mmCIF file of N, CA and C in Angstrom:
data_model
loop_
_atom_site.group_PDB
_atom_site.id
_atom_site.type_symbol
_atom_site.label_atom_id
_atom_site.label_comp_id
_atom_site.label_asym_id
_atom_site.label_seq_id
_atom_site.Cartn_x
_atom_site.Cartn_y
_atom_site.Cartn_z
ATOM 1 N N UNK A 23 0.834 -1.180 0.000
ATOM 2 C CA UNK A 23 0.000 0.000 0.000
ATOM 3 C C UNK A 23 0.883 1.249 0.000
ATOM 4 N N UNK A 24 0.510 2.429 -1.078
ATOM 5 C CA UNK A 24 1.790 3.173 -0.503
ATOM 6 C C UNK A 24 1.517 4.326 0.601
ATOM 7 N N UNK A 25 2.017 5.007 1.038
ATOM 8 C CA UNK A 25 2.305 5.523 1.844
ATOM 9 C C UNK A 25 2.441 5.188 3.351
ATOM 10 N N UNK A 26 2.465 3.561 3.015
ATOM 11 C CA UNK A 26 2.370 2.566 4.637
ATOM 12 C C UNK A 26 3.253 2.405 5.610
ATOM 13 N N UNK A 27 3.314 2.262 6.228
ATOM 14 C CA UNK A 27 4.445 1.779 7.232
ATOM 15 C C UNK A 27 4.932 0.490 7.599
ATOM 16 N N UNK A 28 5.364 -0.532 7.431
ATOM 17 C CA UNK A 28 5.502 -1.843 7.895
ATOM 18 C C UNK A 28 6.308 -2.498 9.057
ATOM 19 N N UNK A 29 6.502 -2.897 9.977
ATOM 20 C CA UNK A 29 7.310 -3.653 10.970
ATOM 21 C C UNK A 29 7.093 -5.144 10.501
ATOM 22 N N UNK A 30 8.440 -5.622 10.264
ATOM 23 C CA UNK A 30 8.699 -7.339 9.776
ATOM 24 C C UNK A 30 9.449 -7.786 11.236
ATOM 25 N N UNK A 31 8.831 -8.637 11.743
ATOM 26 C CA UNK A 31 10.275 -8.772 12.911
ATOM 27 C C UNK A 31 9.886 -10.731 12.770
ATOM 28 N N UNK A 32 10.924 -11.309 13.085
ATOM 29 C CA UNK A 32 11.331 -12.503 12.946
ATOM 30 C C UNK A 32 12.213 -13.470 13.812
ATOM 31 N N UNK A 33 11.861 -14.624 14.371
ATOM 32 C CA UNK A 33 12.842 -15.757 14.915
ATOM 33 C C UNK A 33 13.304 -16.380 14.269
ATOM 34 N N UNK A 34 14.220 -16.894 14.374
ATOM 35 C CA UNK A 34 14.817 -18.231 13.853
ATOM 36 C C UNK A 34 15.549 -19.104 14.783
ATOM 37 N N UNK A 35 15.415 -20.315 15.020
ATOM 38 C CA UNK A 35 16.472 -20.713 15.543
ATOM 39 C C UNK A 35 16.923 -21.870 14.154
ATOM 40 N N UNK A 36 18.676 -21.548 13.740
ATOM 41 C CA UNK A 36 18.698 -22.282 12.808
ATOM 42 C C UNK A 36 19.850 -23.254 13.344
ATOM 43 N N UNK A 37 20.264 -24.507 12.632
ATOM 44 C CA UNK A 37 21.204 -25.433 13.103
ATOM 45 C C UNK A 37 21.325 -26.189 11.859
ATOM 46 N N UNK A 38 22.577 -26.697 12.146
ATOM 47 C CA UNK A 38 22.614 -27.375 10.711
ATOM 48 C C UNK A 38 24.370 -27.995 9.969
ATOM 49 N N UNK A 39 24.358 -28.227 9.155
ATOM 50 C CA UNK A 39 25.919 -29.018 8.557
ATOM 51 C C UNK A 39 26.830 -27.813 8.660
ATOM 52 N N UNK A 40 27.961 -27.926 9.046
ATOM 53 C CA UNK A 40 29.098 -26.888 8.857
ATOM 54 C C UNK A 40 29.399 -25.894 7.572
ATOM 55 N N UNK A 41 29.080 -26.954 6.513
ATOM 56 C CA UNK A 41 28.890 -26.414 5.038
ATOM 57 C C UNK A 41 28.009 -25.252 4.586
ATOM 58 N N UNK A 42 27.134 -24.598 5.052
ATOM 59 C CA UNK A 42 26.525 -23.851 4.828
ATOM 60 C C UNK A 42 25.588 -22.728 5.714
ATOM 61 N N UNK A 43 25.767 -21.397 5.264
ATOM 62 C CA UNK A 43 24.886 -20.361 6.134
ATOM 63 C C UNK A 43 24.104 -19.964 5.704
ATOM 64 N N UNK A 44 23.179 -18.920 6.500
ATOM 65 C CA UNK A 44 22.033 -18.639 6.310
ATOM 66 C C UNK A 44 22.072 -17.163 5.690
ATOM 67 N N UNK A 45 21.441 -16.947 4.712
ATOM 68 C CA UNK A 45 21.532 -15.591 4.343
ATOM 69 C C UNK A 45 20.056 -15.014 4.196
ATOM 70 N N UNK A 46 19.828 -13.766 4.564
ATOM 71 C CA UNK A 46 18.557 -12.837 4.359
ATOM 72 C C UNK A 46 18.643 -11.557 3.083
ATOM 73 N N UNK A 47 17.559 -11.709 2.327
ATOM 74 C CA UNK A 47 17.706 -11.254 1.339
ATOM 75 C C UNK A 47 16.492 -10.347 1.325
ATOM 76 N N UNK A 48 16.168 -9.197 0.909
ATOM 77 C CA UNK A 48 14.577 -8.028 0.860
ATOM 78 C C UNK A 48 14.824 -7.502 -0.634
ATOM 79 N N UNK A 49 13.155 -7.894 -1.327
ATOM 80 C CA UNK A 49 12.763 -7.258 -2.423
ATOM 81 C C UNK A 49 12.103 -6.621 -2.187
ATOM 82 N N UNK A 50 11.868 -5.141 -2.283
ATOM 83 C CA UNK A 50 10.779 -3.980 -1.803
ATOM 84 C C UNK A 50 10.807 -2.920 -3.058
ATOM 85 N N UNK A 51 9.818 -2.639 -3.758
ATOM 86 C CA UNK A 51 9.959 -1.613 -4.595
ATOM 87 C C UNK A 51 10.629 -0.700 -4.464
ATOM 88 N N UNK A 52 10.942 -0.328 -5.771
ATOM 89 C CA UNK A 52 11.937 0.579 -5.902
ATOM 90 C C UNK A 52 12.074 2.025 -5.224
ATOM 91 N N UNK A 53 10.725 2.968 -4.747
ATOM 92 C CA UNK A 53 10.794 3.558 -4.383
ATOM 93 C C UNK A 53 10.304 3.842 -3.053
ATOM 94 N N UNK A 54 10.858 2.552 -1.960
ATOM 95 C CA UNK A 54 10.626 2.351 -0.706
ATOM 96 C C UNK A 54 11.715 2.529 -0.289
ATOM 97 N N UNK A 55 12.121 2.998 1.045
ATOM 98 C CA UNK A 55 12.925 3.339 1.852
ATOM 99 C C UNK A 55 12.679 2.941 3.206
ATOM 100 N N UNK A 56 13.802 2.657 3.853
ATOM 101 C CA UNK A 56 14.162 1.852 4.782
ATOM 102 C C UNK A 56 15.459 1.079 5.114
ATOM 103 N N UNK A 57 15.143 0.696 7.187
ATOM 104 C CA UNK A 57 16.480 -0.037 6.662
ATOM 105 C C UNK A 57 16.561 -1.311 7.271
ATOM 106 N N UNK A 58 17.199 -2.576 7.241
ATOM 107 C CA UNK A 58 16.937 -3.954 8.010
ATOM 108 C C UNK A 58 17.942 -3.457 9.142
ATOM 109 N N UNK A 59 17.208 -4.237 10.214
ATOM 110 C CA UNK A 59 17.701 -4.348 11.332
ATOM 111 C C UNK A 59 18.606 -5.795 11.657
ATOM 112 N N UNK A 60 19.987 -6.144 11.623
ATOM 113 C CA UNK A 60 19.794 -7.532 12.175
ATOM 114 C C UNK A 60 20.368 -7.881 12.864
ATOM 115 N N UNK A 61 20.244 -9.113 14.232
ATOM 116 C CA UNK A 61 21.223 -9.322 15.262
ATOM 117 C C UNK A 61 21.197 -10.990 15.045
ATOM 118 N N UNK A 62 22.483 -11.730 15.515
ATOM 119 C CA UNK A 62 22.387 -12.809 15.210
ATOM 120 C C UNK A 62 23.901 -13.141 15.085
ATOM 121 N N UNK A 63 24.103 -14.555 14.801
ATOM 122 C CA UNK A 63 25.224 -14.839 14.891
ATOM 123 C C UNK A 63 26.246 -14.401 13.821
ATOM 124 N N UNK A 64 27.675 -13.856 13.786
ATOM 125 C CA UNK A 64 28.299 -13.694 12.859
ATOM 126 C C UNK A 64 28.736 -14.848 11.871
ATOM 127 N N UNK A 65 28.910 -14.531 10.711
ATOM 128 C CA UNK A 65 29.100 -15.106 9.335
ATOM 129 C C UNK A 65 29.901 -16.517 9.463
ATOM 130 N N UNK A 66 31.326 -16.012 10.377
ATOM 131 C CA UNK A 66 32.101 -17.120 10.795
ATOM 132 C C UNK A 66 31.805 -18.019 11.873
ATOM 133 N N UNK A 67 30.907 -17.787 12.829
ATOM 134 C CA UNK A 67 30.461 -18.362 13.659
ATOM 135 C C UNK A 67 29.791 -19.608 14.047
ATOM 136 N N UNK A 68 30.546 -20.368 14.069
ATOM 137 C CA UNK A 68 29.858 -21.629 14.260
ATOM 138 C C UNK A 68 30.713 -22.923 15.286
ATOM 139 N N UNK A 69 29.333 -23.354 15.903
ATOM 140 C CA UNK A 69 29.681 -23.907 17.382
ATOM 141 C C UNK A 69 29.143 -24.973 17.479
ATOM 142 N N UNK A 70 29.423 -26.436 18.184
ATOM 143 C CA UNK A 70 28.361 -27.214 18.334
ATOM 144 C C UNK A 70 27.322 -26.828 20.124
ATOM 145 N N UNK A 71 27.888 -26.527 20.684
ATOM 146 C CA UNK A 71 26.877 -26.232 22.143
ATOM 147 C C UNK A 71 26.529 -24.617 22.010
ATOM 148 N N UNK A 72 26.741 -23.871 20.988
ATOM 149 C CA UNK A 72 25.965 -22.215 21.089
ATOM 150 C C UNK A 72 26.348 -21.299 22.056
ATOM 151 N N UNK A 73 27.586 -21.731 23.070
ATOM 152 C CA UNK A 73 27.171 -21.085 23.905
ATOM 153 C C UNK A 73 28.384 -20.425 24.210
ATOM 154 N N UNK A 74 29.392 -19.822 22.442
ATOM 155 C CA UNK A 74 30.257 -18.659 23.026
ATOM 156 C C UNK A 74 29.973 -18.211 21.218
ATOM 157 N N UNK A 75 29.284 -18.433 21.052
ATOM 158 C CA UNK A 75 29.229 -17.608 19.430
ATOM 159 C C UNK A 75 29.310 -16.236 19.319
ATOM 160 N N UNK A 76 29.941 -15.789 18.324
ATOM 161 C CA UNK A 76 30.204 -14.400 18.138
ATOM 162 C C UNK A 76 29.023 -13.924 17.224
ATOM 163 N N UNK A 77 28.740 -12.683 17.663
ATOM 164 C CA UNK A 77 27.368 -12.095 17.279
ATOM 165 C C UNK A 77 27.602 -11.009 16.335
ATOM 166 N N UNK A 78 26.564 -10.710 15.281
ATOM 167 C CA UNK A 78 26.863 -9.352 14.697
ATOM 168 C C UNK A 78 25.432 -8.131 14.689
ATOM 169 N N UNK A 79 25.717 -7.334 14.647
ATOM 170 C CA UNK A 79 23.950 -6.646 15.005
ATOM 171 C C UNK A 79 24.496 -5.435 13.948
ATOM 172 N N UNK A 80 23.425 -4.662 13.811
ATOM 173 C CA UNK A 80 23.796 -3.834 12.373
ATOM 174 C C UNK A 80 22.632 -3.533 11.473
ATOM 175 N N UNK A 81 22.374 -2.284 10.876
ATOM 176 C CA UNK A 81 21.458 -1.530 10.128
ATOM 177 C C UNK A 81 21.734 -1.251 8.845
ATOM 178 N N UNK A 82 21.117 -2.085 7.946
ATOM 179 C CA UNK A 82 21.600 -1.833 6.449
ATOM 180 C C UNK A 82 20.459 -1.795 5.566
ATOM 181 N N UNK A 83 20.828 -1.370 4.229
ATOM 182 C CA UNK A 83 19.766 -0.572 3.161
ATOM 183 C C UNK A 83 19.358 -1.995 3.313
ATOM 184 N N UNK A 84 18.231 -1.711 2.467
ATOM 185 C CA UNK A 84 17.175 -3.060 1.641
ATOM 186 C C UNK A 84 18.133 -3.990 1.029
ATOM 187 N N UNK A 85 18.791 -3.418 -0.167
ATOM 188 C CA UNK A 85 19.652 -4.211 -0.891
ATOM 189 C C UNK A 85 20.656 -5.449 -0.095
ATOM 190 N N UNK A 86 21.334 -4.532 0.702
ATOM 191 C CA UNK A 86 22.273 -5.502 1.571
ATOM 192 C C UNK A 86 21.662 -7.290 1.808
ATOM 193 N N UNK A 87 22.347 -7.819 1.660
ATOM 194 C CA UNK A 87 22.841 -9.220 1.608
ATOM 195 C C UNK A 87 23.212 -9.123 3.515
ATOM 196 N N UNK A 88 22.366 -10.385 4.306
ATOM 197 C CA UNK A 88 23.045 -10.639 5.418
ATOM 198 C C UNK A 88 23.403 -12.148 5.789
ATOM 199 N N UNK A 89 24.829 -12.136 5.727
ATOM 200 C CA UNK A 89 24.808 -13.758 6.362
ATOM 201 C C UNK A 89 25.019 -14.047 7.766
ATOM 202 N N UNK A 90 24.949 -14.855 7.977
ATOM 203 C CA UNK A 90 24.452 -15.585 9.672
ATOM 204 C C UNK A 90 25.167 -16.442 9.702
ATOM 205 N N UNK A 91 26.106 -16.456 10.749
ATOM 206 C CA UNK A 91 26.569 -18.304 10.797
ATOM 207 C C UNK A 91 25.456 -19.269 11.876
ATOM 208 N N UNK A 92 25.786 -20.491 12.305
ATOM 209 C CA UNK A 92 24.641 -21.244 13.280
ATOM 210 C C UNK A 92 25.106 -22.057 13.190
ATOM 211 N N UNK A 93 24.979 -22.546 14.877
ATOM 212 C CA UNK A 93 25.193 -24.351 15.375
ATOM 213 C C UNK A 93 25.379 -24.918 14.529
ATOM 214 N N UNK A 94 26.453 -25.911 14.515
ATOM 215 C CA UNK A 94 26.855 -26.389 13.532
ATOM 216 C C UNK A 94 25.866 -28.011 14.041
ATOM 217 N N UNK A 95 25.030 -27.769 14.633
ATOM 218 C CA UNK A 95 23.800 -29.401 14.961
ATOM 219 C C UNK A 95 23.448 -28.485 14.986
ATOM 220 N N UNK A 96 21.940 -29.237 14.346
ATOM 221 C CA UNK A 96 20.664 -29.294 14.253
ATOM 222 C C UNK A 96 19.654 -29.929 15.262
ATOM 223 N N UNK A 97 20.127 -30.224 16.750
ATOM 224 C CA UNK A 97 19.354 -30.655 17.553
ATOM 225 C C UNK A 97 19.444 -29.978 18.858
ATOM 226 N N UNK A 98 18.340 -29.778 19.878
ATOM 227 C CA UNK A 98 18.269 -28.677 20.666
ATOM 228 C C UNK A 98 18.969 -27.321 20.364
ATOM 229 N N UNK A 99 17.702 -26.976 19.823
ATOM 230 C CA UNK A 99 17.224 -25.374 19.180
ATOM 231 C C UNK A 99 17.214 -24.792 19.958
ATOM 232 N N UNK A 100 16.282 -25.140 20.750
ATOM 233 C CA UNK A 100 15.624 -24.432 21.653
ATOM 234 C C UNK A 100 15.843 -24.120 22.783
#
């Protein structure tokens, strides 16, 4: 709608093979403005128990590309 306002906010808990991260990607018309918010684990980051991971937090255009690293298991997420 234009002249709208939107709030997207989101969980994840992700886990998974060493081989691969998670990346967040936003398509928003062209003449929308704004900016992503994101906190979460850094790119290189990956642990099997979660519990010294290095974090990255940070405000970037639409365009921006964000990767995430995560537990390198996929069991207790939660």
């Amino acid at each position: 709608d234009p002249n709208s306002t939107y709030l997207i906010e989101f969980h994840l808990f992700v886990g998974g093979p060493s081989g691969g991260l998670m990346k967040t990607e936003w398509t928003v018309p062209a003449d929308a403005t704004g900016l992503t918010g994101v906190q979460g684990p850094g790119s290189a980051a990956t642990d099997s128990g979660a519990d010294n991971i290095s974090m990255r937090a940070g405000s970037h255009g639409f365009g921006t590309d964000v990767i995430y690293g995560r537990r390198n298991v996929s069991t207790n997420l939660l």
